[in-house]
Backbone as a ProteinNet text record, in pm:
[ID]
protein_1_A
[PRIMARY]
XXXXXXXXXXXXXXXXXXXXXXXXXXXXXXXXXXXXXXXXXXXXXXXXXXXXXXXXXXXXXXXXXXXXXXXXXXXXXXXXXXXXXXXXXXXXXXXXXXXXXXXXXXXXXXXXXXXXXXXXXXXXXXXXXXXXXXXXXXXXXXXXXXXXXXXXXXXXXXXXXXXXXXXXXXXXXXXXXXXXXX
[TERTIARY]
85.4	0	89.6	86.8	172.1	90.1	153.6	84.5	186.6	151.2	231.2	138.5	135.3	54.6	113	104.7	150.5	30	26.5	-80.3	-22.2	-108.4	-72.7	-153.7	-84.8	-153	-220.1	-317.9	-384.6	-287.9	-173.1	-74.6	18.9	-7.4	72.1	193.7	219.8	335.9	301.3	386.6	360.8	399.7	318.5	347.5	331.5	425.5	420.5	375.9	279.2	235.3	280.3	361.4	418.3	445.9	470.9	504	639.8	649	778.8	855.1	984.5	1072.1	1182.2	1252.9	1360.9	1463	1487.6	1585	1537.7	1410.2	1355.1	1367.7	1420.8	1417.2	1478	1593	1657.9	1576.3	1534	1455.9	1321.2	1262.1	1136.3	1156.6	1267.1	1296.8	1312	1380.3	1395.9	1261.4	1176.3	1042.1	962.3	967.6	898.7	940.8	1069.8	1118.7	1079	1083.9	1048.2	898.4	813.7	669.3	629.9	695.4	662.5	716	809.3	858	775.9	698	624.2	485.2	435.7	299.2	289.4	195.2	168.9	50.7	10.3	-102.3	-61.7	66.9	112.2	149.1	165.7	171.6	302.5	411.5	540.4	619.7	727.3	824	945.2	1013.1	1126.4	1233	1258.7	1364.1	1324.4	1201.2	1156.5	1172.9	1208.9	1222.1	1368.2	1382.6	1515.7	1523.4	1640.2	1654.6	1749.1	1700.8	1780.7	1760	1860.1	1846.8	1797.2	1856.4	1816.3	1670.7	1632.2	1494	1395.9	1429	1341.7	1333.6	1445.4	1444.6	1359.8	1371.8	1289.9	1141.8	1108.3	968.3	912.3	987.4	937.7	934.1	1021.2	1014	888	857.6	735.6	611	610.4	496.2	484.8	597.7	598.4	543.9	575.7	533.2	393.3	337	210.3	92.2	-10.9	-134.5	-241.1	-216.4	-318.8	-263.8	-135.9	-75.5	19.7	38.8	132	168.4	273.7	311.8	329.7	252.4	267.7	327.2	397.3	470.4	420	426.5	406.9	546.1	583.2	717.6	706.8	775.8	785.3	933.1	973.6	1113.7	1209.4	1175.2	1255.6	1271	1182.3	1185.9	1055.3	1066.9	948	894.2	768.8	711	589.1	549.8	437.3	424.4	347.6	324.7	190	140.2	17.5	40	-13.5	3.9	-131.1	-132.1	-248.7	-197.3	-250.3	-210.1	-332	-324.2	-429.6	-426.4	-544.4	-552	-496.3	-525	-481	-494.7	-421	-435.1	-530.2	-583.6	-678.4	-812.8	-882.5	-1006.8	-1107.3	-1123.3	-1226.1	-1191.6	-1064.9	-1025.4	-959.4	-935.6	-860.9	-938.6	-1065.2	-1146.2	-1123.2	-1045.2	-1024.9	-884.3	-877.7	-750.2	-735.8	-613.7	-587.2	-499.6	-533.3	-468.5	-388.5	-274.7	-194.2	-159	-139.1	-111.9	-26.1	77.4	155.9	216.9	227.3	279.3	366.2	473.5	556	473.6	491.1	410	416.6	532	545.7	460.3	406.2	322.6	175.4	138.8	-2.4	-80.2	-205	-294.9	-281.7	-202.9	-182.6	-265.2	-338.1	-417.7	-348.1	-229	-153.1	-219.3	-268.7	-339.5	-459.9	-531.8	-648.5	-608.6	-501.6	-455	-410.7	-327.5	-280.4	-396.8	-489.7	-599.4	-694.5	-729.8	-819.2	-751.7	-622.2	-548.3	-545.3	-518	-508.5	-644.7	-752.9	-887.3	-910.1	-873.8	-889.7	-806.7	-687.1	-604.4	-666.1	-731.8	-803	-917.7	-987.7	-1095.1	-1038	-928.7	-862.5	-817.5	-774.3	-730.4	-848.4	-969.1	-1094	-1120.6	-1070.9	-1109.1	-1257.2	-1322.9	-1463.5	-1477.7	-1370.7	-1372.7	-1231.9	-1222.8	-1097.2	-1109.5	-1001.9	-1005.1	-885.9	-901.9	-791.7	-818.5	-714	-723.7	-674.9	-738.7	-701	-718.6	-624.6	-638.4	-764.4	-846.4	-981.9	-985.6	-880.9	-882.8	-803.5	-772.2	-707.9	-818.3	-878.6	-997.6	-971.1	-852.4	-819.5	-822.7	-759.3	-758.1	-899	-971.8	-1107.1	-1196.1	-1179.6	-1255.9	-1225.9	-1100	-1061.3	-1125.2	-1118.3	-1172	-1323.5	-1390.7	-1536.5	-1574.4	-1490.8	-1514.4	-1526.6	-1454.3	-1456.9	-1548.9	-1641.6	-1747.2	-1699.2	-1583.9	-1543.6	-1632	-1672.5	-1755.5	-1683.4	-1708.6	-1653.7	-1735.3	-1665.7	-1737.4	-1693.2	-1602.3	-1558.9	-1456	-1424.9	-1328.9	-1260.3	-1133.8	-1058.1	-1008.7	-1071.5	-1039.6	-900	-836.4	-701.3	-605.8	-614.8	-534.9	-386.4	-354.7	-216.4	-195.1	-78.8	-34.5	94.5	85.8	200.9	307.2	416.4	529.2	502.6	392.3	349.9	255.2	247	163.4	15.4	-26.5	-166.9	-219.5	-341.1	-404.1	-455.2	-448.6	-505.4	-606	-722.7	-829	-808.8	-842.2	-832.6	-972.7	-1006.5	-1129	-1095.7	-1181.7	-1171.4	-1270.3	-1221.1	-1305.6	-1295.2	-1401.6	-1402.1	-1484.3	-1456	-1531.5	-1571.1	-1700.6	-1746.6	-1748	-1692.5	-1683.8	-1763.2	-1859.7	-1937.6	-1955.8
-117.3	0	123.1	194.3	312.5	438.1	530.4	654.6	767.4	882	1004.2	1123	1211.7	1332	1440.9	1563.3	1678.5	1757.7	1786.6	1864.2	1992.1	2090.7	2212	2213.1	2211.2	2212.4	2347.6	2354.5	2482.2	2594.8	2558.9	2660.1	2698.2	2645.1	2680.3	2593.3	2497.1	2409.3	2293.9	2268.2	2154.6	2022.7	1919.6	1784.5	1688.4	1597.2	1494	1364.7	1298.7	1167	1069.8	972	880.2	744.7	647	513.3	510.4	424.3	393.3	304.6	323.4	243.3	183.3	84.1	24.7	127.2	230.4	332.1	414.1	402.4	474.2	395.1	274.4	182.9	243.2	303.3	357.2	472.9	564.3	678.3	633	530.4	478	410.9	343.7	283.8	394.8	501.7	615.2	681.4	694.8	749.7	660.9	530.8	435.3	454.8	458.9	473.4	607.1	712.9	845.8	852.5	808.3	815.8	726.4	613	521.4	570.6	663.9	722.4	844.7	899.7	1023.6	1003.2	880.8	855.4	714.8	696.3	564.1	498.4	554.3	501.9	395.9	377.4	280.3	147.8	43.9	-92.8	-133.4	-68.1	-110.4	8.6	-23.4	77.5	70.3	182.4	183.2	77.9	51.8	-44.8	-189.5	-211.5	-345.8	-375.6	-276.5	-297.1	-326.3	-412.2	-451.6	-423.4	-379.4	-336.8	-428	-477	-554.4	-487.4	-414.9	-333.6	-415.7	-529.4	-609.5	-655.8	-698.1	-742.5	-627.3	-510.3	-393.7	-349.9	-348.5	-311.4	-409.7	-538.3	-638.9	-616.3	-582.6	-557.5	-441.2	-332.1	-215.3	-239.7	-323.6	-358.3	-439.6	-535.9	-615.8	-527.7	-434.2	-342.7	-254.6	-206.6	-121	-196.1	-324.8	-405.7	-465	-458.4	-523.7	-454.5	-534.3	-480.5	-457.7	-503.8	-486.4	-443.1	-414.7	-365.8	-251.9	-162.7	-52.2	17.8	95.1	188.2	321.1	421.9	553.7	648.1	747	839.9	982.1	1060	1204.2	1265.7	1347.5	1405.2	1557	1624	1770.6	1806.3	1892	1933.9	1814.5	1713.5	1592.4	1510.1	1530.7	1456.5	1377.8	1247.1	1165.2	1200.4	1247.5	1292.4	1209.7	1115.7	1029.7	918.5	817.4	706.6	641.7	572.7	493.5	363.5	256.2	125.7	60.6	-23.6	-103.7	-242.8	-341.7	-480.3	-570.2	-681	-780.1	-849.7	-873.4	-948.7	-1088	-1144.7	-1280.3	-1299.5	-1393	-1427.9	-1545	-1596.2	-1707.1	-1655.5	-1740.7	-1701.3	-1634.2	-1685.1	-1633.4	-1497.6	-1456.3	-1329.9	-1229.5	-1265.3	-1175.5	-1050.6	-1043.4	-924.2	-814.1	-843.5	-750.5	-690.2	-557.4	-488.1	-423.2	-417.5	-354.6	-230.8	-123.8	6.6	41.9	105.1	163.4	306.4	391.4	533.6	588.9	665.4	735.6	862.2	963.7	1094.8	1148.9	1215.4	1280.9	1385.3	1390.4	1477.3	1624.5	1669.8	1810.8	1848.4	1747.5	1772.7	1743.6	1717.3	1698	1826.6	1811.9	1925.7	2001.7	1952.9	2022.3	1963.4	1856.5	1792.8	1676.3	1641.3	1533.1	1397.9	1376.6	1252.2	1234.9	1342.9	1341	1301.9	1359.9	1329.4	1183.7	1139.4	1001.2	902.6	931.4	839	831.5	945.5	943.1	874.3	893.7	829.5	678.5	632.7	488.1	421.2	491.9	438.1	424.4	526.4	519	405.4	386.2	275.8	140.6	135.3	14.2	-17.7	85.6	66	18.5	81.3	43.3	-103	-148.4	-287	-383.3	-328.7	-404.6	-477	-417.7	-470.6	-440.5	-527.1	-507.7	-447.8	-459.8	-406.7	-362.7	-244.3	-195	-193.6	-230.4	-243.8	-174	-140.4	-84.4	-105.9	-86.2	-88.9	45.8	94.4	224.3	219.7	279.7	289.6	371.3	319	372.7	519.5	569.1	710.1	799.9	750.4	831.8	902.6	1002.2	1068.2	1138.7	1191.2	1258.9	1160.6	1046.2	945.1	891.3	862.6	808.9	908	1035.3	1138.4	1135	1120.8	1111.4	988.5	875.3	751.8	760.4	818.7	833.1	927.8	1027	1120.1	1044.4	931.9	849.6	728.5	738.4	637.9	502.9	499.8	379.1	366.1	242.9	218.3	123.1	141.3	52	-76.6	-189.6	-316.8	-405.5	-356.4	-435.3	-361	-418.7	-356.3	-465.3	-445.4	-531.4	-441.5	-447.9	-355	-371.9	-484	-506.7	-549.7	-484.5	-521.4	-492.4	-378.5	-339.9	-329.4	-370	-343.4	-264.7	-133	-48.4	-57.3	9.4	2.5	75.2	145.4	205.2	108.7	-14.8	-121.4	-84.3	-10.6	27.5	-34.5	-85.3	-142	-31.9	-59.8	28.7	-51.4	5.7	-55	-25.3	-122.8	-107.6	-118.1	-25.2	-33.9	-93.5	-181.9	-237.2	-162.5	-108.2	-28.5	-81.6	-59.1	-106.2	-12.6	-22.2	47.5	-55.9	-70.9	-160.9	-85.4	-148.9	-89.1	-176.2	-118	-194.3	-112.7
0	0	0	-106.3	-118.6	-88.7	-17.3	15.2	29	-27.5	-10.4	-31	67.1	53.9	142.9	97.7	175.9	223.3	351.8	414.3	471.8	487.3	558.1	687.2	800.2	929.2	951.3	1040.3	1068.5	1110.2	1168.9	1208.8	1094.2	973.1	856.1	832.4	918.7	905.1	810.6	710.8	621.6	687.5	664.3	712.8	595.9	583.8	480.5	546.4	484	527.9	418.7	458	359.2	422.7	337.3	383.8	452.7	553.1	612	514.1	510.3	425.5	512.6	462.4	541.5	592.3	514.8	555.9	676.4	713.5	829.3	959.5	953.7	1068.7	1195.7	1186.6	1307.3	1363.3	1278.3	1325.6	1383.9	1325.7	1379.3	1514.7	1532.2	1662.9	1767.7	1731.5	1823.4	1853.1	1752	1771.6	1866.9	1844.3	1930.3	2076.3	2099.1	2236.4	2297.2	2219.6	2271	2303.2	2210.1	2236.1	2353.2	2366.4	2476	2610.6	2608	2733.5	2775.2	2681.3	2707.8	2765.4	2760.6	2806.9	2864.4	2952.3	3007.1	2934.8	2820.8	2744.6	2641.5	2618.6	2518.8	2585.9	2506.8	2560.4	2626.4	2595.9	2650.7	2701.5	2769.9	2813.5	2720	2699.8	2605.9	2637.1	2764.5	2798.2	2768.9	2725.6	2690.3	2541.4	2464.1	2319.7	2284.5	2185.9	2139.5	1990.4	1946.7	1808.1	1733	1620.8	1527.1	1391.7	1344.8	1224	1105	1081.1	965.7	977.8	1095.8	1117.5	1096.2	1148.4	1132.2	986.2	917.9	776.9	695.4	725.7	656.8	684.4	809.5	845.4	764.9	756.1	682.8	532.3	482	339.5	312.1	398.9	381.5	389.6	483.7	495.1	371	321.8	203.4	81	72.2	-42.2	-25.8	94.8	124.3	56.1	27.6	-28.3	77.6	201.6	304.4	440.7	448.9	573.4	539.8	635.9	611.6	742.2	734.5	839.5	768.4	811	750.4	853.8	804.8	889.8	870.3	977.6	969.2	981.7	883.8	878.4	869.9	961.5	960.8	961.9	869.6	858.8	856.6	776.9	760.4	887.9	984.6	1110.4	1124.5	1151.2	1174.6	1313.1	1317.4	1444.6	1486.9	1402.9	1435.5	1334.4	1373.7	1281.4	1309.8	1209.8	1222.8	1146.9	1203.5	1140.4	1113.5	1013.1	978	945.5	1017.2	995.6	1001.1	929.9	935	1070.8	1127.9	1252.5	1229.6	1112.8	1079.4	928.8	875.8	734.3	715.5	824.4	817.9	766.4	692	625.5	718.9	839.2	929.2	989.8	980.7	1044.5	951.5	828.4	740.1	698.2	733.8	705.5	809.6	913.3	1024.5	1020.7	1029.7	1037.9	1173.6	1223.1	1351.9	1329.7	1402.2	1385.6	1510.2	1488.7	1596.2	1558.9	1658.9	1634.1	1746.8	1712.5	1814.5	1754.4	1840.3	1799.2	1912.1	1876	1977.5	2051.8	2181.3	2267	2226.1	2182.2	2144.9	2023.8	1953.8	1836	1861.6	1986.6	2021.5	1992.1	1956.4	1940.3	1809.7	1716.5	1588.4	1474.3	1501.8	1398	1329.5	1374.9	1311.2	1336.6	1457.1	1486.9	1396.8	1375.2	1286.7	1143.9	1094	958.1	947.6	1041.6	1038.1	1049.9	1141.1	1165.7	1046	990.5	873.8	755.7	741	631.6	650.2	770.9	793.9	775	807.7	782.5	632.1	556.2	411	351.7	404.1	356.6	394.6	509.9	550.5	456.2	413.7	316.6	183.2	141.9	16.8	21.5	137.3	154.4	166.9	165.2	167.6	299.7	409.9	539.9	563	632.8	668.7	807.8	887	1023.3	1061.2	1120.2	1174.9	1326.2	1394.7	1539.6	1602.3	1729.5	1807	1954.8	2032.5	2178	2228.4	2333.6	2389.5	2541.3	2612.2	2757.3	2786.7	2875	2897.6	2938.9	3005.4	3045.7	2950.4	2831	2728.3	2649.7	2714.6	2660.4	2527.4	2508.4	2383.1	2266	2284	2177.5	2152.5	2258.8	2243.3	2169.7	2198.4	2128.6	1977.6	1942.5	1801.4	1737	1803.7	1746.6	1728.6	1825.3	1814.6	1700.6	1675.8	1564.4	1432.2	1422.6	1300.8	1316.2	1410.5	1429.9	1483	1547.1	1617.7	1741.2	1769.2	1886.5	1981.4	2108.3	2209.8	2209.9	2206.6	2210.6	2326.5	2408.2	2522.2	2604	2719.6	2810.5	2892.3	2916.6	3007.9	3121	3238.5	3346.8	3406.4	3382.9	3436.6	3325.1	3212.4	3096.2	3116.9	3176	3202.5	3352.4	3398	3534.3	3518.7	3538.3	3509.5	3619.2	3598.6	3691.7	3823.2	3831.4	3958	4031	3978.7	4034.8	4035.1	3932.2	3916.2	3787.3	3795.8	3677.2	3586.1	3457	3356.7	3275.6	3258.6	3181.5	3033.7	2949.9	2805.1	2744.2	2656.6	2577.2	2442.2	2395.1	2261.5	2173.2	2062.8	1974.3	1832.1	1755.1	1617.1	1528.7	1400.9	1297.2	1193.5	1170.2	1066.1	933.7	831.4	698.4	601.4	536.6	437.3	312.4
[MASK]
++++++++++++++++++++++++++++++++++++++++++++++++++++++++++++++++++++++++++++++++++++++++++++++++++++++++++++++++++++++++++++++++++++++++++++++++++++++++++++++++++++++++++++++++++++++

């Protein structure tokens, strides 16, 4: 799934939305670690991730070549500041109609509309890939993210009240959300 588009943010700053490529692997690993250190809403801590350049480059090449999965990037001034992913839940017949979405943005770029651009783009790519349902998980008290997802008609279909046990020994509830596409 190939994608490239240039947007102008409401503050006048241009942002490029494009596919991740193997050459982005190191910068994406750094983005992953930075975004995961800035919030307790994501699934892992930076010290839990391990980097293998060849493995990461292969992953981004497969995503770049895929017809139903992708990783897209938000780039400002040649710096990757956010990403969104779309992957098949499974390649098995009974589940291949379902796509799962992930989204993360550097904290300093919150509130500029980048999440909206990435999210709307990944939904359109999900439709292009002919998924019938898009899914995501979100920490239940991440009201900003939930508001964005509801804007695009995602509905909550379940909750796991003890999905995460963070390093402060507190449980975090996860909402399961989906968008049916027909």
